Structure formats: C-alpha cells, structure tokens
Amino acid sequence: MPIDKQLLRQLLATEKYKKCTDTPDSAAALTSTLSDTDALVQSCQNVQAIPFILWNDFYNADGILSPKSKKKAYRYKWGDKVFVDFGCGNIQTELSFPHPAIVLYNFANTVIVAPTTSDDSPNCFSDDIEEVIIKAKKDGTVFPKDTIINLHQIKSVHKDRIISNLRCNVKSYIVDKDEIARQNAIHGKATFIDGMDLLDCIRTKLVYIFAEPQMRAKNAEILQQREKIKDLQADLEAAQQKMLELTAQMEKTSAVEQGQND
C-alpha cells in the first residue's frame, strides 16, 4: 500500500522526537510497510525468504535501532579472509547475503573489505567490471573454488557483520600467471609481476582504480603548466633581447651626442 512520503517528511521535521506509536500517521505508515514486507517475503521461495528472515532478526538485534554494543572487537590483519553478512537491505546489483571477503583495512569497530564470489559464470561481466576485478583460481586452501575479487564492491562494514574468521590470509596466495598477464594487458604496463601475492596485487590494483586517474589529471595539469612556463620563458628571452638592443642603441646615441658636444 502506498505511503504518504511528503507527510512523513513533514512529521520528521515537526515531530521528530515523538514516539512512532504516539504519532498515528507514522504508526499507520509503519504498519503498511511492514505488511508489504510480509507479503513480499511470504511470496518468495525459502532460498530468498530464509536469508531475509535471518537478516531481519540480526538487524533487529544489532541494527541502528538496537542498543550500541561496547564489546571490544577483534583486530584483523590486512588480507585476512572473513565471512561477512552483507544483508538484505541492498539495492539491485549491490552485493547481498553472506559472502567471503578480504580485509583491506582494519579500524576499531569496522573493516574495509573486498567481497568475493565464486567464478561460476565466466565472461558474464561488462567490460568496465572486467577491468576492475581480480580472478583467483582455486587452490584448495585460500580459495576452494575459482573466485572473483569484487573490487567494484569494496565497502566498510561493522565487525558485527562478520560471521566467522576463515583463518587464512591472501598474502599466502600467489596470483596465477595468466591473471598477471591479463592485468598488465588491461593497464598497458608490466606493473604486475609473476610471483606476486594476492594482497600486493589488490593494493596495486586499487592504486590503478582510485589513484591513477587523479595522477593522470595532475600530470596533464603539470604538462600544461610547463608549456605555459616555456611560453613565458620565450617571451622573457625576447624581452631581454629587446632590452639589449635598446640599451645598445641608447649607448650608440649617447656616444654620438657626446662626440658632437666635444
């Protein structure tokens, strides 16, 4: 059932600190959206419904409406592989449900992770995605299956989303030579080297994705400024030459006048 979004935004501006149960319009809208959610979930197969129910239970217990936890979180290392619940609140192609992920940075209560998915459907990515992912062949230890490192889906997650620590680190995984060649072909440089571990490969790839465009823009700006400096130097040299000519002419004129006076 459609809700009156404009009315709810007005209530948010005028009655933000009143309880939802004490505000009939917001309470009615809540009942409506919960009813819609119930209908959507009940119409789904269990393969979708059960993960949503589990996620909803987790969200009720640990989401933004629950009391904040003060427990001390585990400190992860860069490259640790963990199992993360990415939830059911994501939109369209955003990653959902539990997936393995690789820790790229550790904070006190959150981590930045790169989700991974099984490479079950080769050649199913668009060209722009193909250029930013890393492909890892199964080794039976770090990766039980051929795997995609989804660097286009990196995100910060609270450590409470981590279901389990998979007790391995991608620094021990050596990237396949074919993937090294593919990465070098994408970027047109031999930056990725044979024998490179996956963590270093990810770090190098992130530089290409996030830093190189700005570096290229800065280099273009520097080259443009250098051209301006060259032009200014040429103008300066021309002006100096003109000054020398004028000085010589003035000295010649002064000598002639001095001779006439003598």
Coordinates of N, CA and C in Angstrom, one line a residue, residues 63-242:
G63 N 21.1 -3.8 14.7 CA 21.0 -2.7 13.7 C 20.9 -1.3 14.4
I64 N 20.6 -0.3 13.7 CA 20.6 1.1 14.2 C 19.6 1.3 15.3
L65 N 18.5 0.5 15.4 CA 17.5 0.7 16.4 C 17.8 0.0 17.7
S66 N 18.9 -0.9 17.7 CA 19.2 -1.6 18.9 C 20.2 -0.9 19.8
P67 N 20.4 -1.3 21.0 CA 21.4 -0.6 21.9 C 22.8 -0.8 21.3
K68 N 23.7 0.2 21.4 CA 25.0 0.1 20.9 C 25.9 -0.9 21.8
S69 N 26.6 -1.7 21.1 CA 27.5 -2.7 21.8 C 28.8 -2.0 22.2
K70 N 29.3 -2.3 23.4 CA 30.6 -1.7 23.8 C 31.6 -2.8 23.9
K71 N 31.4 -4.0 23.4 CA 32.4 -5.1 23.4 C 33.6 -4.7 22.5
K72 N 34.7 -5.2 23.0 CA 36.0 -4.9 22.2 C 36.0 -5.8 21.0
A73 N 36.2 -5.3 19.8 CA 36.2 -6.0 18.6 C 37.6 -6.6 18.3
Y74 N 37.6 -7.8 17.6 CA 38.8 -8.4 17.2 C 39.5 -7.6 16.2
R75 N 40.8 -7.6 16.2 CA 41.6 -6.8 15.3 C 42.1 -7.7 14.2
Y76 N 41.7 -7.4 12.9 CA 42.0 -8.2 11.8 C 43.3 -7.6 11.1
K77 N 44.0 -8.5 10.3 CA 45.1 -8.0 9.6 C 44.7 -7.8 8.1
W78 N 45.4 -7.0 7.4 CA 45.2 -6.8 6.0 C 45.4 -8.1 5.3
G79 N 44.4 -8.5 4.5 CA 44.5 -9.7 3.7 C 43.8 -10.9 4.4
D80 N 43.3 -10.7 5.7 CA 42.6 -11.8 6.3 C 41.3 -12.1 5.5
K81 N 40.9 -13.3 5.4 CA 39.7 -13.7 4.7 C 38.6 -14.0 5.8
V82 N 37.5 -13.4 5.6 CA 36.4 -13.5 6.6 C 35.1 -13.8 5.9
F83 N 34.1 -14.2 6.6 CA 32.8 -14.5 6.1 C 31.8 -13.4 6.6
V84 N 31.3 -12.6 5.7 CA 30.5 -11.4 6.1 C 29.1 -11.5 5.6
D85 N 28.2 -11.1 6.5 CA 26.8 -11.0 6.1 C 26.5 -9.6 5.5
F86 N 26.4 -9.5 4.2 CA 26.2 -8.2 3.6 C 24.7 -7.8 3.6
G87 N 23.8 -8.6 4.2 CA 22.5 -8.2 4.4 C 21.5 -8.3 3.3
C88 N 20.3 -7.8 3.5 CA 19.2 -7.9 2.5 C 18.7 -6.5 2.3
G89 N 19.4 -5.5 2.7 CA 18.9 -4.1 2.5 C 19.6 -3.4 1.3
N90 N 20.2 -4.2 0.5 CA 20.9 -3.6 -0.7 C 20.0 -3.5 -1.9
I91 N 20.4 -2.7 -2.8 CA 19.6 -2.3 -4.0 C 20.2 -2.9 -5.3
Q92 N 19.3 -3.6 -6.0 CA 19.6 -4.1 -7.4 C 20.9 -4.9 -7.4
T93 N 22.0 -4.4 -8.0 CA 23.2 -5.2 -8.2 C 24.2 -5.1 -7.0
E94 N 23.8 -4.3 -6.0 CA 24.7 -4.3 -4.8 C 24.7 -5.7 -4.2
L95 N 25.9 -6.0 -3.6 CA 26.0 -7.4 -3.1 C 25.1 -7.6 -1.9
S96 N 24.5 -8.8 -1.8 CA 23.6 -9.1 -0.7 C 24.0 -10.5 -0.1
F97 N 23.5 -10.8 1.0 CA 23.6 -12.1 1.7 C 25.1 -12.4 2.1
P98 N 25.3 -13.5 2.8 CA 26.7 -13.8 3.3 C 27.7 -14.1 2.1
H99 N 28.8 -13.6 2.2 CA 29.9 -13.9 1.2 C 31.3 -13.8 1.9
P100 N 32.2 -14.6 1.4 CA 33.6 -14.4 1.9 C 34.1 -13.0 1.4
A101 N 35.0 -12.5 2.2 CA 35.5 -11.1 1.8 C 37.0 -11.0 2.3
I102 N 37.7 -10.1 1.8 CA 39.1 -9.9 2.1 C 39.2 -8.6 2.8
V103 N 39.9 -8.6 4.0 CA 40.0 -7.3 4.8 C 41.1 -6.5 4.1
L104 N 40.8 -5.2 3.8 CA 41.7 -4.3 3.2 C 42.2 -3.3 4.2
Y105 N 41.5 -3.1 5.2 CA 41.9 -2.1 6.3 C 41.1 -2.4 7.6
N106 N 41.8 -2.2 8.7 CA 41.2 -2.5 10.0 C 41.0 -1.2 10.8
F107 N 39.8 -1.0 11.3 CA 39.6 0.1 12.3 C 39.1 -0.5 13.6
A108 N 38.8 0.3 14.6 CA 38.5 -0.3 15.9 C 37.2 -1.1 15.8
N109 N 36.2 -0.7 15.2 CA 34.9 -1.4 15.1 C 34.5 -1.8 13.7
T110 N 35.2 -1.3 12.7 CA 34.8 -1.6 11.3 C 36.0 -2.0 10.6
V111 N 35.7 -2.7 9.4 CA 36.8 -3.0 8.5 C 36.3 -2.7 7.1
I112 N 37.3 -2.3 6.2 CA 37.0 -2.2 4.8 C 37.3 -3.5 4.1
V113 N 36.4 -4.0 3.4 CA 36.5 -5.4 2.8 C 36.2 -5.3 1.3
A114 N 36.8 -6.3 0.6 CA 36.5 -6.6 -0.8 C 35.8 -7.9 -0.8
P115 N 34.5 -7.9 -1.2 CA 33.7 -9.1 -1.2 C 34.3 -10.1 -2.3
T116 N 34.1 -11.3 -2.2 CA 34.5 -12.3 -3.2 C 33.3 -13.2 -3.5
T117 N 33.2 -13.6 -4.8 CA 32.1 -14.5 -5.2 C 32.8 -15.6 -6.1
S118 N 32.1 -16.8 -6.1 CA 32.6 -17.9 -7.0 C 32.5 -17.5 -8.4
D119 N 33.5 -17.9 -9.2 CA 33.5 -17.6 -10.6 C 32.8 -18.7 -11.4
D120 N 31.5 -18.7 -11.2 CA 30.7 -19.8 -11.7 C 30.2 -19.5 -13.2
S121 N 30.2 -18.2 -13.5 CA 29.7 -17.8 -14.9 C 30.7 -17.0 -15.6
P122 N 31.8 -17.6 -16.2 CA 32.8 -16.8 -16.9 C 32.2 -15.9 -18.0
N123 N 32.9 -14.8 -18.2 CA 32.5 -13.9 -19.3 C 31.2 -13.3 -19.1
C124 N 30.7 -13.2 -17.8 CA 29.3 -12.6 -17.6 C 29.4 -11.2 -17.2
F125 N 30.6 -10.6 -17.1 CA 30.8 -9.2 -16.6 C 30.8 -8.3 -17.8
S126 N 30.4 -7.0 -17.5 CA 30.5 -6.0 -18.5 C 32.0 -5.6 -18.6
D127 N 32.4 -4.9 -19.6 CA 33.8 -4.5 -19.8 C 34.3 -3.7 -18.7
D128 N 33.5 -2.8 -18.2 CA 34.0 -1.9 -17.1 C 34.3 -2.7 -15.8
I129 N 33.5 -3.7 -15.6 CA 33.7 -4.5 -14.4 C 34.9 -5.5 -14.6
E130 N 35.0 -6.0 -15.8 CA 36.1 -6.9 -16.1 C 37.5 -6.2 -15.8
E131 N 37.5 -4.9 -16.0 CA 38.8 -4.1 -15.8 C 39.1 -3.9 -14.4
V132 N 38.2 -4.1 -13.5 CA 38.5 -3.8 -12.1 C 38.5 -5.0 -11.1
I133 N 38.1 -6.1 -11.6 CA 38.1 -7.3 -10.8 C 39.4 -8.1 -10.9
I134 N 39.7 -8.9 -9.9 CA 40.9 -9.8 -10.0 C 40.3 -11.2 -9.9
K135 N 40.8 -12.1 -10.7 CA 40.4 -13.5 -10.8 C 41.4 -14.4 -10.1
A136 N 40.9 -15.2 -9.2 CA 41.8 -16.1 -8.5 C 41.4 -17.6 -8.7
K137 N 42.3 -18.4 -9.2 CA 42.0 -19.8 -9.4 C 42.0 -20.6 -8.1
K138 N 41.2 -21.6 -8.0 CA 41.1 -22.4 -6.7 C 42.4 -23.0 -6.4
D139 N 42.8 -23.0 -5.1 CA 44.0 -23.7 -4.7 C 43.7 -24.7 -3.6
G140 N 42.4 -24.8 -3.2 CA 42.1 -25.8 -2.1 C 42.4 -25.3 -0.7
T141 N 43.0 -24.1 -0.6 CA 43.3 -23.6 0.8 C 42.7 -22.3 1.0
V142 N 43.1 -21.3 0.3 CA 42.5 -19.9 0.4 C 41.2 -19.9 -0.3
F143 N 41.2 -20.5 -1.5 CA 40.0 -20.4 -2.4 C 39.6 -21.9 -2.8
P144 N 38.6 -22.4 -2.2 CA 38.1 -23.7 -2.6 C 37.6 -23.8 -4.0
K145 N 37.1 -22.6 -4.6 CA 36.6 -22.6 -5.9 C 37.3 -21.4 -6.7
D146 N 37.2 -21.4 -8.0 CA 37.6 -20.3 -8.8 C 36.8 -19.0 -8.3
T147 N 37.5 -17.9 -8.0 CA 36.9 -16.8 -7.3 C 37.2 -15.5 -8.0
I148 N 36.2 -14.6 -7.8 CA 36.3 -13.2 -8.3 C 36.5 -12.3 -7.1
I149 N 37.5 -11.4 -7.1 CA 37.7 -10.4 -6.1 C 37.0 -9.2 -6.6
N150 N 35.9 -8.8 -6.0 CA 35.0 -7.8 -6.5 C 35.4 -6.4 -6.0
L151 N 36.5 -5.8 -6.6 CA 37.0 -4.5 -6.1 C 36.0 -3.4 -6.5
H152 N 35.0 -3.6 -7.3 CA 34.0 -2.6 -7.6 C 32.9 -2.6 -6.5
Q153 N 33.0 -3.5 -5.5 CA 32.0 -3.6 -4.4 C 32.7 -3.4 -3.1
I154 N 33.9 -2.9 -3.0 CA 34.5 -2.7 -1.7 C 33.7 -1.8 -0.8
K155 N 33.6 -2.1 0.5 CA 32.8 -1.3 1.4 C 33.3 -1.4 2.8
S156 N 32.9 -0.5 3.7 CA 33.1 -0.5 5.1 C 32.0 -1.2 5.8
V157 N 32.3 -2.2 6.6 CA 31.3 -2.9 7.4 C 31.6 -3.0 8.9
H158 N 30.6 -3.0 9.7 CA 30.9 -3.2 11.1 C 31.3 -4.6 11.4
K159 N 32.2 -4.8 12.4 CA 32.7 -6.1 12.6 C 31.6 -7.1 13.1
D160 N 30.5 -6.6 13.6 CA 29.4 -7.5 14.0 C 28.8 -8.2 12.7
R161 N 29.1 -7.7 11.5 CA 28.6 -8.3 10.3 C 29.4 -9.6 10.0
I162 N 30.6 -9.7 10.6 CA 31.5 -10.8 10.3 C 31.0 -12.1 11.0
I163 N 30.5 -13.0 10.2 CA 30.0 -14.3 10.8 C 31.1 -15.2 11.3
S164 N 32.2 -15.2 10.6 CA 33.4 -16.1 11.0 C 34.7 -15.6 10.4
N165 N 35.7 -15.8 11.1 CA 37.1 -15.6 10.6 C 37.5 -16.9 9.9
L166 N 37.8 -16.8 8.6 CA 38.1 -18.0 7.8 C 39.6 -18.5 8.0
R167 N 40.3 -17.8 8.9 CA 41.6 -18.3 9.4 C 42.6 -18.5 8.2
C168 N 42.6 -17.6 7.3 CA 43.6 -17.6 6.2 C 43.8 -16.2 5.7
N169 N 45.0 -16.0 5.0 CA 45.3 -14.7 4.6 C 45.8 -14.8 3.1
V170 N 45.3 -13.8 2.3 CA 45.5 -13.9 0.9 C 47.0 -13.6 0.5
K171 N 47.8 -13.1 1.5 CA 49.2 -12.9 1.3 C 49.9 -14.2 1.0
S172 N 49.3 -15.3 1.4 CA 49.9 -16.6 1.1 C 49.5 -17.2 -0.3
Y173 N 48.6 -16.5 -1.0 CA 48.1 -16.9 -2.3 C 48.9 -16.2 -3.4
I174 N 49.5 -17.0 -4.3 CA 50.3 -16.4 -5.4 C 49.4 -16.3 -6.6
V175 N 49.3 -15.2 -7.2 CA 48.4 -14.9 -8.3 C 48.9 -15.7 -9.5
D176 N 47.9 -16.3 -10.2 CA 48.2 -17.1 -11.4 C 48.9 -16.2 -12.5
K177 N 49.8 -16.8 -13.3 CA 50.5 -16.1 -14.3 C 49.5 -15.5 -15.4
D178 N 48.5 -16.3 -15.7 CA 47.5 -15.8 -16.7 C 46.8 -14.5 -16.2
E179 N 46.5 -14.5 -14.9 CA 45.9 -13.3 -14.4 C 46.8 -12.1 -14.3
I180 N 48.1 -12.4 -14.0 CA 49.1 -11.3 -14.0 C 49.2 -10.7 -15.4
A181 N 49.2 -11.6 -16.4 CA 49.2 -11.1 -17.8 C 48.0 -10.3 -18.2
R182 N 46.8 -10.8 -17.7 CA 45.6 -10.1 -18.0 C 45.6 -8.7 -17.4
Q183 N 46.1 -8.6 -16.2 CA 46.1 -7.3 -15.5 C 47.1 -6.3 -16.2
N184 N 48.2 -6.8 -16.6 CA 49.2 -6.0 -17.4 C 48.6 -5.5 -18.7
A185 N 47.8 -6.4 -19.3 CA 47.2 -6.1 -20.6 C 46.2 -5.0 -20.4
I186 N 45.4 -5.0 -19.3 CA 44.4 -4.0 -19.0 C 45.0 -2.6 -18.9
H187 N 46.1 -2.6 -18.2 CA 46.7 -1.3 -17.9 C 47.9 -0.9 -18.8
G188 N 48.3 -1.8 -19.7 CA 49.3 -1.4 -20.6 C 50.7 -1.2 -20.0
K189 N 50.9 -1.8 -18.9 CA 52.2 -1.6 -18.2 C 52.5 -3.0 -17.5
A190 N 53.8 -3.3 -17.4 CA 54.2 -4.5 -16.7 C 54.4 -4.3 -15.2
T191 N 53.3 -3.7 -14.6 CA 53.4 -3.4 -13.1 C 53.2 -4.7 -12.3
F192 N 52.3 -5.6 -12.7 CA 52.0 -6.8 -12.0 C 53.1 -7.8 -12.5
I193 N 53.7 -8.5 -11.5 CA 54.9 -9.4 -11.8 C 54.5 -10.8 -11.4
D194 N 55.1 -11.7 -12.1 CA 55.0 -13.1 -11.7 C 55.5 -13.4 -10.3
G195 N 54.7 -14.2 -9.6 CA 55.1 -14.5 -8.2 C 54.5 -13.5 -7.2
M196 N 53.7 -12.5 -7.7 CA 53.1 -11.6 -6.8 C 52.0 -12.2 -6.0
D197 N 52.0 -11.9 -4.6 CA 50.9 -12.4 -3.8 C 49.7 -11.6 -4.0
L198 N 48.5 -12.2 -3.6 CA 47.2 -11.5 -3.9 C 47.1 -10.2 -3.2
L199 N 47.6 -10.1 -2.0 CA 47.4 -8.8 -1.2 C 48.1 -7.7 -2.0
D200 N 49.3 -7.9 -2.4 CA 50.1 -6.9 -3.2 C 49.4 -6.6 -4.5
C201 N 48.8 -7.6 -5.1 CA 48.1 -7.5 -6.3 C 46.9 -6.6 -6.1
I202 N 46.1 -6.8 -5.0 CA 45.0 -6.0 -4.7 C 45.4 -4.5 -4.5
R203 N 46.4 -4.3 -3.7 CA 46.9 -3.0 -3.4 C 47.3 -2.2 -4.7
T204 N 48.0 -2.9 -5.6 CA 48.4 -2.3 -6.8 C 47.2 -2.0 -7.7
K205 N 46.3 -2.9 -7.7 CA 45.0 -2.7 -8.5 C 44.3 -1.5 -8.0
L206 N 44.2 -1.3 -6.7 CA 43.5 -0.2 -6.1 C 44.1 1.1 -6.4
V207 N 45.4 1.1 -6.5 CA 46.1 2.3 -7.0 C 45.7 2.7 -8.4
Y208 N 45.6 1.7 -9.3 CA 45.2 2.0 -10.6 C 43.7 2.5 -10.7
I209 N 42.9 1.9 -9.8 CA 41.5 2.2 -9.9 C 41.2 3.6 -9.3
F210 N 41.8 3.9 -8.1 CA 41.5 5.2 -7.4 C 42.5 6.3 -7.5
A211 N 43.8 5.9 -7.7 CA 44.8 7.0 -7.7 C 45.3 7.4 -9.1
E212 N 45.3 6.4 -10.0 CA 45.9 6.7 -11.3 C 45.1 7.8 -12.1
P213 N 43.7 7.8 -12.0 CA 43.0 8.8 -12.7 C 43.4 10.2 -12.3
Q214 N 43.5 10.4 -10.9 CA 43.9 11.7 -10.4 C 45.4 12.0 -10.8
M215 N 46.2 11.0 -10.8 CA 47.6 11.2 -11.1 C 47.7 11.6 -12.6
R216 N 46.9 11.0 -13.5 CA 46.9 11.4 -14.9 C 46.5 12.8 -15.0
A217 N 45.4 13.2 -14.3 CA 44.9 14.5 -14.3 C 46.0 15.5 -13.9
K218 N 46.7 15.2 -12.8 CA 47.7 16.1 -12.2 C 48.9 16.2 -13.2
N219 N 49.2 15.0 -13.8 CA 50.3 15.0 -14.8 C 50.0 15.9 -16.0
A220 N 48.7 15.8 -16.5 CA 48.3 16.7 -17.6 C 48.3 18.1 -17.2
E221 N 47.9 18.4 -15.9 CA 48.0 19.8 -15.4 C 49.4 20.3 -15.4
I222 N 50.3 19.4 -14.9 CA 51.8 19.8 -14.8 C 52.3 20.1 -16.2
L223 N 52.0 19.2 -17.2 CA 52.5 19.4 -18.6 C 52.0 20.7 -19.1
Q224 N 50.7 21.0 -18.8 CA 50.1 22.3 -19.3 C 50.8 23.5 -18.7
Q225 N 51.1 23.4 -17.4 CA 51.8 24.5 -16.8 C 53.3 24.6 -17.3
R226 N 53.9 23.5 -17.6 CA 55.2 23.5 -18.2 C 55.3 24.2 -19.5
E227 N 54.2 23.9 -20.3 CA 54.1 24.6 -21.6 C 53.9 26.1 -21.5
K228 N 53.2 26.5 -20.5 CA 53.0 27.9 -20.2 C 54.3 28.6 -19.8
I229 N 55.1 27.8 -18.9 CA 56.4 28.3 -18.5 C 57.3 28.5 -19.7
K230 N 57.3 27.5 -20.6 CA 58.1 27.6 -21.8 C 57.8 28.9 -22.6
D231 N 56.4 29.1 -22.8 CA 56.0 30.3 -23.5 C 56.4 31.6 -22.8
L232 N 56.3 31.6 -21.5 CA 56.7 32.8 -20.7 C 58.2 33.0 -20.8
Q233 N 59.0 31.8 -20.7 CA 60.4 32.0 -20.9 C 60.8 32.5 -22.2
A234 N 60.1 32.1 -23.3 CA 60.4 32.6 -24.6 C 60.1 34.1 -24.7
D235 N 59.0 34.5 -24.1 CA 58.6 35.9 -24.0 C 59.7 36.7 -23.2
L236 N 60.1 36.1 -22.1 CA 61.2 36.8 -21.3 C 62.5 36.9 -22.1
E237 N 62.9 35.9 -22.8 CA 64.1 36.0 -23.6 C 64.0 37.0 -24.7
A238 N 62.8 37.1 -25.3 CA 62.6 38.1 -26.4 C 62.6 39.5 -25.8
A239 N 62.0 39.6 -24.6 CA 62.1 41.0 -24.0 C 63.5 41.3 -23.6
Q240 N 64.3 40.4 -23.1 CA 65.7 40.6 -22.7 C 66.5 41.0 -23.9
Q241 N 66.2 40.3 -25.0 CA 66.9 40.6 -26.3 C 66.6 42.1 -26.7
K242 N 65.3 42.4 -26.6 CA 64.9 43.7 -27.0 C 65.5 44.8 -26.1

